[in-house]
Amino acid sequence: MDEERSLSLVQLMTNEGLVPSTEEEDKRRNVIQKLKEIVLAWVKRVAWQRRLPKEQIAETHATILTYGSYGLGVHGSESDIDALCLGPEFATMAEDFFVVLHNMLKSRPEVSEIHCVKDAKVPLMRFKFDGILIDLPYACLHVLSVPENVDVLNPFFLRDLDETSWKSLSGVRANKCILQLLPDLEDRYRMDAPSFYRSHFLADVFQKFQSVLRCIKLWAKRRGVYGNLHGFLGGVHLAILVAHVCQNHPKGSLNTLVANFFKTYAYWPWPTPVMLQDPMLPAAGYPSETRSLMPIRLPCSPHEYCHSNITRSTFYKIRTEFLRGHNTTRDLMRPDFDWHFLFEPFPYSKKFARFVKVYLSASNQDELGDWVGWVKSRFRSLILKLEEVQGLCDPNPTEYIDVDVTEPHIVFYWGLQPGRTNLLDIVAVEKDFLKNIHNGFQGSPGRMELLVVQASQLSKSSQLDSGSGRRTKACWKNLDYNRPRIPVYSQHLPNYIIGYVDAKADSKYPSAGG
């Protein structure tokens, strides 16, 4: 029965399209290989611009490392790729990454919709390569050449890093540590077994971790608790939570691990932090994290915790869903058990009588992506304001489109719990939030409107309980090829043009047209 339950869960994941086909995997590998070739050509061009000796130019190297869901092998057929560009100390972010590399990528026929996102906590380029969305941040290491198999956990490569490069590296380092800290059954249980069986056991541990994480991500998205910008759990949070369960139940079957995931976190004594067991770090003396309601420690450093936007409202929603998951999976062996119940979409229109409707619009689709990305990055302040004046709310992360509206727009519907009063002064909340989102925005601001609507007023096109709403990536600056552009000259090679930027670009961080 245990094996049957696990196989049925694997089949459900296949039916949901969570596992990419062989052709899709090959396409992603080819994209990464092409990116590595472009980056290698880029760093040699930059080295030439710096007038480095020929032998040094021949030996210099830069590379691409993947992380996130793709790096952990839990991506789906529609997933993007998080890839980090690692360059040597003479290749700068402002000039060489955002201008030279940007122009090289833009000239490639495989690349489209390239944007420079410089206002994020981790600056990056975002583009499509052969139709696959790529997020590409940059980290500059204090070496003259970055080896292909660079160890991002080696202190030699981490010395004297600037803050931006350190943040850019955190995703890659977290991924590598998570995989290294998965239970090693070869050492613990199978030392006497032939090497074939030992390697089979190790592969099985990794595959179970991947399968559990795929399941938990699907659950989180269906139940409306996935999305860091809305105050819920992000990919790195879920990866660490799943790895923690795998460490504590190294011989568990797939369905047992899923059940233990919900059992563990339904009764976790928050704010006690979740941390992976790491034999390389001291067992005591971890710094406390008092700012987060659900602290989760990054495994690569005892001093760092996952960035979190969790508020009182989202903390309550996550814990409620953990408990529901536990109640659903605690009796997996009963004859009528069905995995589909765990993954049922959250019934917003049945749970809430009133919603805050967040309406965002712009004059065109490019400006809408710019505007939506910026507003979403400020959502936490809106959630906190609603909690202050109303009580708990449920910021549904799904993005909806009203088919009756012609202008480019996105709509969010956030459930309102019965609070202190039903007379929510939404005008005052909107005025306060508008001040927040207009502060520091550099593009063309779109329109933002807040309304309180009844469940009976919801448009049928919203499909509030379907779990199939549209999701878009946050993006701040978009290309406009009609803007006047001026050449950028190398600081190291007189009269040599390294690329072009907008005529109104910031002199410190030229936009490279992005």
Coordinates of C-alpha atoms in Angstrom, one line a residue:
M1 CA 0.0 0.0 0.0
D2 CA 2.9 2.4 0.8
E3 CA 4.5 1.8 -2.6
E4 CA 1.1 2.1 -4.3
R5 CA 0.5 5.5 -2.7
S6 CA 4.0 6.7 -3.7
L7 CA 3.5 5.6 -7.3
S8 CA 0.1 7.3 -7.5
L9 CA 1.7 10.5 -6.3
V10 CA 4.4 10.2 -9.0
Q11 CA 1.7 9.6 -11.6
L12 CA -0.2 12.7 -10.4
M13 CA 3.0 14.8 -10.9
T14 CA 3.4 13.5 -14.4
N15 CA -0.2 14.2 -15.2
E16 CA 0.2 17.8 -13.9
G17 CA 3.1 18.4 -16.3
L18 CA 5.6 18.9 -13.4
V19 CA 8.3 16.8 -15.0
P20 CA 9.8 18.2 -18.3
S21 CA 10.1 15.9 -21.3
T22 CA 13.5 14.7 -22.5
E23 CA 13.3 17.2 -25.4
E24 CA 12.6 20.1 -23.1
E25 CA 15.5 19.1 -20.9
D26 CA 17.8 18.9 -23.9
K27 CA 16.7 22.4 -25.0
R28 CA 17.5 23.8 -21.6
R29 CA 21.0 22.2 -21.6
N30 CA 21.7 23.7 -25.0
V31 CA 20.6 27.1 -23.9
I32 CA 23.0 27.0 -20.9
Q33 CA 25.8 25.8 -23.1
K34 CA 25.3 28.6 -25.6
L35 CA 25.2 31.1 -22.7
K36 CA 28.5 29.8 -21.5
E37 CA 30.0 30.3 -24.9
I38 CA 28.7 33.9 -25.1
V39 CA 30.0 34.7 -21.7
L40 CA 33.4 33.2 -22.5
A41 CA 33.6 35.4 -25.7
W42 CA 32.5 38.4 -23.6
V43 CA 35.2 38.1 -20.9
K44 CA 37.9 37.8 -23.6
R45 CA 36.6 40.9 -25.3
V46 CA 36.6 42.8 -21.9
A47 CA 40.1 41.6 -21.2
W48 CA 41.2 42.9 -24.7
Q49 CA 39.5 46.3 -23.9
R50 CA 41.6 46.4 -20.7
R51 CA 44.7 45.9 -22.7
L52 CA 45.7 42.8 -20.8
P53 CA 48.7 40.7 -22.2
K54 CA 47.8 38.2 -25.0
E55 CA 48.7 35.2 -22.9
Q56 CA 46.4 36.5 -20.0
I57 CA 43.6 37.1 -22.5
A58 CA 44.0 33.5 -23.7
E59 CA 43.8 32.1 -20.1
T60 CA 41.0 34.3 -18.7
H61 CA 37.6 32.7 -18.2
A62 CA 34.1 33.4 -17.0
T63 CA 31.3 30.9 -16.4
I64 CA 27.6 30.4 -15.9
L65 CA 26.1 28.5 -12.8
T66 CA 22.5 27.6 -12.5
Y67 CA 20.5 27.7 -9.3
G68 CA 16.9 27.9 -8.1
S69 CA 14.4 25.3 -9.3
Y70 CA 16.5 24.4 -12.3
G71 CA 19.6 24.1 -10.3
L72 CA 17.8 21.7 -7.9
G73 CA 16.2 19.8 -10.8
V74 CA 12.6 20.5 -9.8
H75 CA 11.7 22.8 -12.6
G76 CA 8.6 22.2 -14.8
S77 CA 8.1 22.5 -18.5
E78 CA 7.1 26.2 -18.2
S79 CA 9.8 27.1 -15.6
D80 CA 12.4 29.8 -16.2
I81 CA 16.1 29.4 -15.6
D82 CA 18.0 31.2 -12.8
A83 CA 21.6 31.5 -14.0
L84 CA 24.5 33.4 -12.4
C85 CA 27.2 35.0 -14.5
L86 CA 30.6 34.8 -12.7
G87 CA 33.3 37.1 -14.0
P88 CA 36.8 38.1 -13.0
E89 CA 37.8 41.2 -11.1
F90 CA 38.4 43.4 -14.1
A91 CA 34.9 42.9 -15.5
T92 CA 32.6 45.5 -13.9
M93 CA 28.8 45.3 -13.6
A94 CA 27.9 48.9 -14.7
E95 CA 30.1 48.9 -17.9
D96 CA 30.9 45.4 -18.9
F97 CA 27.9 43.4 -17.7
F98 CA 25.1 45.9 -18.3
V99 CA 26.5 47.4 -21.5
V100 CA 29.0 45.0 -23.3
L101 CA 27.3 41.7 -22.4
H102 CA 23.9 43.2 -22.9
N103 CA 24.7 44.3 -26.4
M104 CA 26.3 40.9 -27.2
L105 CA 23.1 39.2 -26.1
K106 CA 20.8 41.6 -27.8
S107 CA 22.6 41.0 -31.1
R108 CA 21.9 37.2 -30.9
P109 CA 18.9 36.0 -32.9
E110 CA 17.9 33.6 -30.1
V111 CA 17.6 36.4 -27.6
S112 CA 14.4 38.5 -27.2
E113 CA 12.6 40.7 -24.7
I114 CA 15.9 41.6 -22.9
H115 CA 15.6 43.9 -19.9
C116 CA 18.0 45.3 -17.4
V117 CA 16.6 45.2 -13.9
K118 CA 18.9 47.4 -11.9
D119 CA 16.6 48.5 -9.1
A120 CA 16.2 45.0 -7.6
K121 CA 18.0 43.8 -4.5
V122 CA 19.9 41.5 -6.9
P123 CA 20.5 43.5 -10.1
L124 CA 20.1 41.3 -13.2
M125 CA 19.3 41.0 -16.9
R126 CA 16.1 39.2 -17.9
F127 CA 15.6 37.9 -21.4
K128 CA 14.2 35.0 -23.4
F129 CA 16.7 32.6 -25.0
D130 CA 15.1 30.3 -27.6
G131 CA 11.8 31.1 -25.8
I132 CA 13.1 30.2 -22.3
L133 CA 13.0 33.0 -19.7
I134 CA 16.4 33.6 -18.2
D135 CA 17.2 35.6 -15.0
L136 CA 20.9 36.5 -15.1
P137 CA 22.5 38.3 -12.2
Y138 CA 26.3 39.0 -12.0
A139 CA 29.0 38.4 -9.4
C140 CA 32.5 39.7 -9.7
L141 CA 35.2 37.5 -8.1
H142 CA 38.7 38.7 -7.1
V143 CA 40.5 36.4 -9.5
L144 CA 41.9 37.0 -13.0
S145 CA 40.1 33.9 -14.4
V146 CA 37.0 32.1 -13.1
P147 CA 37.3 28.3 -13.6
E148 CA 34.5 26.3 -15.2
N149 CA 34.0 24.2 -12.1
V150 CA 34.4 27.1 -9.6
D151 CA 33.6 26.1 -6.0
V152 CA 31.4 28.9 -4.7
L153 CA 31.8 27.6 -1.1
N154 CA 35.6 28.0 -1.2
P155 CA 36.7 31.0 0.9
F156 CA 39.4 31.8 -1.7
F157 CA 36.7 32.8 -4.2
L158 CA 34.6 34.6 -1.7
R159 CA 37.2 37.0 -0.3
D160 CA 36.6 40.7 -0.5
L161 CA 33.3 40.4 -2.3
D162 CA 31.2 43.5 -2.7
E163 CA 27.7 43.4 -1.2
T164 CA 26.0 43.0 -4.6
S165 CA 28.1 40.1 -5.7
W166 CA 27.6 38.4 -2.3
K167 CA 23.8 38.7 -2.7
S168 CA 24.0 37.4 -6.3
L169 CA 26.0 34.4 -5.1
S170 CA 23.6 33.5 -2.3
G171 CA 21.2 31.5 -4.5
V172 CA 24.0 29.3 -6.0
R173 CA 25.6 28.8 -2.6
A174 CA 22.3 27.8 -0.9
N175 CA 21.5 25.3 -3.7
K176 CA 24.9 23.6 -3.4
C177 CA 24.7 23.4 0.4
I178 CA 21.2 22.0 0.4
L179 CA 22.3 19.2 -2.0
Q180 CA 25.4 18.5 0.0
L181 CA 23.5 18.2 3.3
L182 CA 20.9 15.7 2.1
P183 CA 21.3 12.4 4.0
D184 CA 24.2 10.3 2.7
L185 CA 22.8 6.8 2.9
E186 CA 26.1 5.5 1.5
D187 CA 27.9 6.4 4.7
R188 CA 25.1 5.8 7.1
Y189 CA 23.4 2.6 6.1
R190 CA 25.1 0.8 3.1
M191 CA 28.8 0.7 3.8
D192 CA 28.9 -3.1 3.3
A193 CA 26.8 -3.1 0.1
P194 CA 28.4 -3.3 -3.4
S195 CA 29.2 0.0 -5.1
F196 CA 26.3 -0.4 -7.5
Y197 CA 23.7 -0.6 -4.7
R198 CA 25.4 2.3 -2.8
S199 CA 25.1 4.6 -5.9
H200 CA 21.5 3.5 -6.4
F201 CA 20.6 4.4 -2.8
L202 CA 22.2 7.8 -3.2
A203 CA 20.3 8.5 -6.4
D204 CA 17.2 7.4 -4.7
V205 CA 17.7 9.9 -1.9
F206 CA 18.2 12.8 -4.3
Q207 CA 15.2 11.7 -6.5
K208 CA 12.9 11.5 -3.4
F209 CA 14.0 15.0 -2.4
Q210 CA 13.2 16.3 -5.9
S211 CA 9.8 14.5 -5.9
V212 CA 8.8 15.8 -2.5
L213 CA 9.8 19.4 -3.4
R214 CA 7.8 19.2 -6.7
C215 CA 4.8 18.1 -4.7
I216 CA 5.1 20.8 -2.0
K217 CA 5.6 23.5 -4.6
L218 CA 2.4 22.4 -6.4
W219 CA 0.6 22.3 -3.1
A220 CA 1.8 25.8 -2.1
K221 CA 0.7 27.3 -5.5
R222 CA -2.7 25.6 -5.4
R223 CA -3.4 26.7 -1.8
G224 CA -2.2 30.2 -2.3
V225 CA 0.9 30.2 -0.1
Y226 CA 3.6 30.5 -2.7
G227 CA 5.2 33.8 -3.5
N228 CA 7.7 35.9 -1.4
L229 CA 6.4 39.3 -2.7
H230 CA 3.0 38.5 -1.3
G231 CA 4.4 37.5 2.1
F232 CA 4.3 33.8 1.5
L233 CA 7.0 31.1 1.0
G234 CA 9.5 31.3 -1.9
G235 CA 11.4 28.5 -3.7
V236 CA 14.4 28.6 -1.4
H237 CA 12.2 28.5 1.7
L238 CA 10.4 25.4 0.5
A239 CA 13.7 23.7 -0.6
I240 CA 15.2 24.1 2.9
L241 CA 12.0 22.9 4.6
V242 CA 11.9 19.8 2.5
A243 CA 15.6 19.1 2.9
H244 CA 15.1 19.4 6.7
V245 CA 12.4 16.6 6.6
C246 CA 14.6 14.5 4.4
Q247 CA 17.5 14.8 6.9
N248 CA 15.3 13.7 9.7
H249 CA 13.6 10.8 7.8
P250 CA 16.4 9.5 5.5
K251 CA 14.8 6.1 4.8
G252 CA 11.2 7.4 4.3
S253 CA 9.2 6.6 1.2
L254 CA 7.9 9.4 -1.0
N255 CA 4.4 9.5 0.5
T256 CA 5.9 9.1 4.1
L257 CA 8.1 12.1 3.5
V258 CA 5.2 14.2 2.2
A259 CA 3.1 13.3 5.3
N260 CA 6.1 14.0 7.6
F261 CA 6.5 17.4 5.9
F262 CA 3.1 18.5 7.0
K263 CA 3.3 16.9 10.4
T264 CA 6.6 18.6 11.1
Y265 CA 5.5 22.1 10.2
A266 CA 1.9 21.9 11.4
Y267 CA 3.3 21.8 14.9
W268 CA 6.6 23.6 14.5
P269 CA 7.3 26.0 17.5
W270 CA 7.7 29.2 15.5
P271 CA 9.7 31.5 15.8
T272 CA 12.2 28.7 16.5
P273 CA 14.3 28.8 13.2
V274 CA 14.4 25.8 10.8
M275 CA 18.0 24.9 10.0
L276 CA 19.7 22.0 8.3
Q277 CA 22.0 19.9 10.2
D278 CA 25.5 20.8 9.1
P279 CA 28.5 19.0 10.6
M280 CA 30.9 21.7 9.4
L281 CA 29.2 24.4 11.5
P282 CA 29.1 24.6 15.3
A283 CA 26.1 23.0 17.0
A284 CA 25.3 26.1 19.1
G285 CA 25.7 29.8 19.0
Y286 CA 23.5 30.6 16.0
P287 CA 22.4 34.2 15.9
S288 CA 18.7 34.6 16.6
E289 CA 16.3 36.0 14.0
T290 CA 13.8 38.2 15.7
R291 CA 12.4 40.1 12.7
S292 CA 10.8 37.1 10.9
L293 CA 7.7 35.2 12.1
M294 CA 9.0 32.0 10.3
P295 CA 12.8 32.2 10.3
I296 CA 14.6 29.8 8.0
R297 CA 18.3 29.8 8.1
L298 CA 20.4 29.6 4.9
P299 CA 22.5 26.5 5.0
C300 CA 25.7 28.2 3.7
S301 CA 26.2 30.5 6.6
P302 CA 25.2 30.5 10.3
H303 CA 24.7 34.3 10.1
E304 CA 22.2 34.5 7.2
Y305 CA 18.5 33.8 7.1
C306 CA 16.2 33.6 4.1
H307 CA 14.7 36.9 3.2
S308 CA 11.1 36.9 4.2
N309 CA 8.1 39.2 3.7
I310 CA 5.8 37.1 6.0
T311 CA 3.2 39.2 8.0
R312 CA 0.7 38.2 10.6
S313 CA -1.9 37.5 7.9
T314 CA 0.3 35.3 5.8
F315 CA 1.8 33.6 8.8
Y316 CA -1.7 32.6 9.9
K317 CA -2.6 31.4 6.3
I318 CA 0.6 29.3 6.0
R319 CA 0.1 27.6 9.4
T320 CA -3.5 26.9 8.6
E321 CA -2.5 25.2 5.3
F322 CA 0.2 23.2 7.1
L323 CA -2.4 21.9 9.5
R324 CA -4.9 21.2 6.7
G325 CA -2.1 19.3 4.8
H326 CA -1.4 17.3 8.0
N327 CA -5.0 16.4 8.5
T328 CA -5.2 15.3 4.9
T329 CA -2.1 13.1 4.9
R330 CA -1.9 11.6 8.4
D331 CA -3.9 8.6 7.4
L332 CA -2.4 7.7 4.0
M333 CA -3.4 4.0 4.2
R334 CA -7.2 4.5 4.4
P335 CA -8.9 2.9 1.3
D336 CA -10.6 6.1 0.1
F337 CA -7.4 8.3 0.3
D338 CA -6.9 10.5 -2.8
W339 CA -3.9 12.8 -3.4
H340 CA -6.1 15.2 -5.4
F341 CA -7.7 16.5 -2.2
L342 CA -4.3 17.8 -0.9
F343 CA -3.9 19.8 -4.1
E344 CA -7.4 21.3 -4.4
P345 CA -7.3 25.0 -5.2
F346 CA -8.0 27.3 -2.3
P347 CA -11.7 28.2 -2.4
Y348 CA -11.4 32.0 -2.1
S349 CA -14.9 32.9 -3.1
K350 CA -16.3 30.5 -0.5
K351 CA -14.0 31.6 2.3
F352 CA -14.4 35.3 2.0
A353 CA -17.5 37.6 1.6
R354 CA -15.4 40.7 0.7
F355 CA -12.2 41.3 -1.2
V356 CA -9.8 44.1 -1.8
K357 CA -9.5 44.5 -5.6
V358 CA -6.1 45.7 -6.6
Y359 CA -6.3 47.0 -10.2
L360 CA -3.1 47.9 -12.1
S361 CA -3.0 49.2 -15.6
A362 CA -0.8 50.9 -18.1
S363 CA -0.9 52.3 -21.6
N364 CA 0.9 49.3 -23.2
Q365 CA 2.0 45.8 -22.3
D366 CA 5.7 46.8 -21.8
E367 CA 4.9 49.6 -19.4
L368 CA 2.5 47.2 -17.6
G369 CA 5.2 44.7 -16.8
D370 CA 7.4 47.6 -15.5
W371 CA 4.6 49.0 -13.4
V372 CA 3.3 45.6 -12.0
G373 CA 6.8 44.5 -11.0
W374 CA 7.4 47.7 -9.1
V375 CA 4.1 47.7 -7.3
K376 CA 4.4 44.0 -6.3
S377 CA 7.8 44.8 -4.8
R378 CA 6.0 47.2 -2.4
F379 CA 3.0 44.9 -1.6
R380 CA 4.2 44.1 1.9
S381 CA 3.5 47.7 3.0
L382 CA 0.0 47.4 1.6
I383 CA -0.6 44.1 3.5
L384 CA 0.7 45.7 6.7
K385 CA -1.6 48.7 6.3
L386 CA -4.7 46.5 5.7
E387 CA -3.8 44.5 8.8
E388 CA -3.5 47.8 10.8
V389 CA -7.0 49.1 9.8
Q390 CA -8.9 45.9 9.2
G391 CA -7.3 42.9 10.7
L392 CA -6.2 39.8 8.8
C393 CA -6.3 39.6 5.0
D394 CA -5.4 36.9 2.5
P395 CA -3.2 38.4 -0.4
N396 CA -4.0 35.9 -3.1
P397 CA -0.8 35.8 -5.3
T398 CA -2.6 34.8 -8.5
E399 CA -2.9 37.5 -11.2
Y400 CA -6.2 37.8 -13.1
I401 CA -7.4 39.5 -16.2
D402 CA -10.8 41.0 -16.7
V403 CA -11.9 40.0 -20.2
D404 CA -14.3 43.0 -20.3
V405 CA -11.4 45.5 -20.0
T406 CA -9.5 46.4 -23.2
E407 CA -6.5 48.3 -21.7
P408 CA -3.4 46.3 -20.5
H409 CA -4.1 45.4 -16.9
I410 CA -3.6 42.9 -14.0
V411 CA -6.1 42.4 -11.2
F412 CA -5.5 40.9 -7.7
Y413 CA -8.3 39.9 -5.3
W414 CA -7.3 39.8 -1.7
G415 CA -9.7 38.2 0.8
L416 CA -10.7 40.2 3.8
Q417 CA -11.4 38.4 7.1
P418 CA -14.2 39.8 9.1
G419 CA -12.4 42.6 11.0
R420 CA -12.9 45.4 13.3
T421 CA -15.4 47.0 11.0
N422 CA -17.0 46.4 7.7
L423 CA -16.6 50.1 6.8
L424 CA -13.0 49.9 5.5
D425 CA -11.7 53.3 4.5
I426 CA -10.1 52.0 1.3
V427 CA -9.6 55.6 0.0
A428 CA -7.2 56.4 2.9
V429 CA -5.4 53.0 2.3
E430 CA -5.1 53.7 -1.4
K431 CA -3.7 57.2 -0.7
D432 CA -1.1 55.9 1.7
F433 CA 0.0 53.1 -0.7
L434 CA 0.2 55.5 -3.7
K435 CA 2.8 57.6 -1.8
N436 CA 4.8 54.4 -1.2
I437 CA 4.8 53.2 -4.8
H438 CA 5.5 56.6 -6.4
N439 CA 8.5 57.1 -4.2
G440 CA 11.6 56.2 -6.2
F441 CA 9.8 54.9 -9.4
Q442 CA 11.8 55.9 -12.4
G443 CA 9.6 54.8 -15.3
S444 CA 6.2 55.9 -16.6
P445 CA 3.8 55.2 -13.7
G446 CA 0.7 53.4 -14.6
R447 CA -2.6 53.5 -12.8
M448 CA -3.4 51.8 -9.4
E449 CA -6.9 51.6 -7.9
L450 CA -8.1 49.9 -4.8
L451 CA -11.8 48.8 -4.3
V452 CA -13.7 46.7 -1.8
V453 CA -15.9 44.3 -3.7
Q454 CA -18.3 41.6 -2.5
A455 CA -17.9 38.0 -3.4
S456 CA -21.2 38.2 -5.4
Q457 CA -19.7 41.0 -7.5
L458 CA -16.7 39.0 -8.7
S459 CA -16.5 38.5 -12.4
K460 CA -16.9 34.9 -13.6
S461 CA -13.8 35.5 -15.8
S462 CA -11.7 35.8 -12.7
Q463 CA -12.0 32.1 -12.0
L464 CA -11.0 32.8 -8.4
D465 CA -10.9 29.2 -7.3
S466 CA -9.4 27.6 -10.4
G467 CA -5.7 28.0 -9.4
S468 CA -5.0 28.7 -13.1
G469 CA -4.5 32.4 -12.9
R470 CA -1.8 34.1 -14.9
R471 CA 1.6 34.8 -13.2
T472 CA 4.3 37.2 -14.4
K473 CA 7.8 37.9 -13.3
A474 CA 8.6 41.3 -11.7
C475 CA 10.4 43.6 -14.0
W476 CA 11.3 47.2 -13.6
K477 CA 12.9 48.6 -16.8
N478 CA 11.9 47.6 -20.3
L479 CA 13.5 48.2 -23.6
D480 CA 12.3 51.0 -25.8
Y481 CA 14.2 50.9 -29.1
N482 CA 12.6 54.2 -30.3
R483 CA 14.4 56.2 -27.6
P484 CA 17.5 58.2 -28.7
R485 CA 20.6 56.3 -28.0
I486 CA 24.2 57.4 -27.5
P487 CA 27.5 55.5 -27.7
V488 CA 29.4 54.5 -24.5
Y489 CA 33.2 54.7 -24.8
S490 CA 35.6 52.4 -22.9
Q491 CA 37.3 53.9 -19.9
H492 CA 40.4 51.8 -20.7
L493 CA 40.6 52.0 -24.5
P494 CA 40.4 55.6 -26.0
N495 CA 37.8 56.1 -28.8
Y496 CA 36.5 52.5 -28.5
I497 CA 32.7 52.2 -28.3
I498 CA 31.6 49.3 -26.0
G499 CA 27.9 49.7 -26.6
Y500 CA 24.9 52.1 -26.7
V501 CA 22.6 53.4 -23.9
D502 CA 19.6 55.6 -23.7
A503 CA 20.2 59.3 -24.1
K504 CA 18.7 59.9 -20.6
A505 CA 20.6 57.2 -18.9
D506 CA 22.1 57.6 -15.5
S507 CA 25.8 58.2 -15.8
K508 CA 26.6 55.9 -12.9
Y509 CA 24.5 52.9 -14.1
P510 CA 23.7 53.4 -17.8
S511 CA 20.6 51.5 -18.7
A512 CA 22.0 49.8 -21.8
G513 CA 18.6 50.4 -23.3
G514 CA 17.0 48.4 -20.6

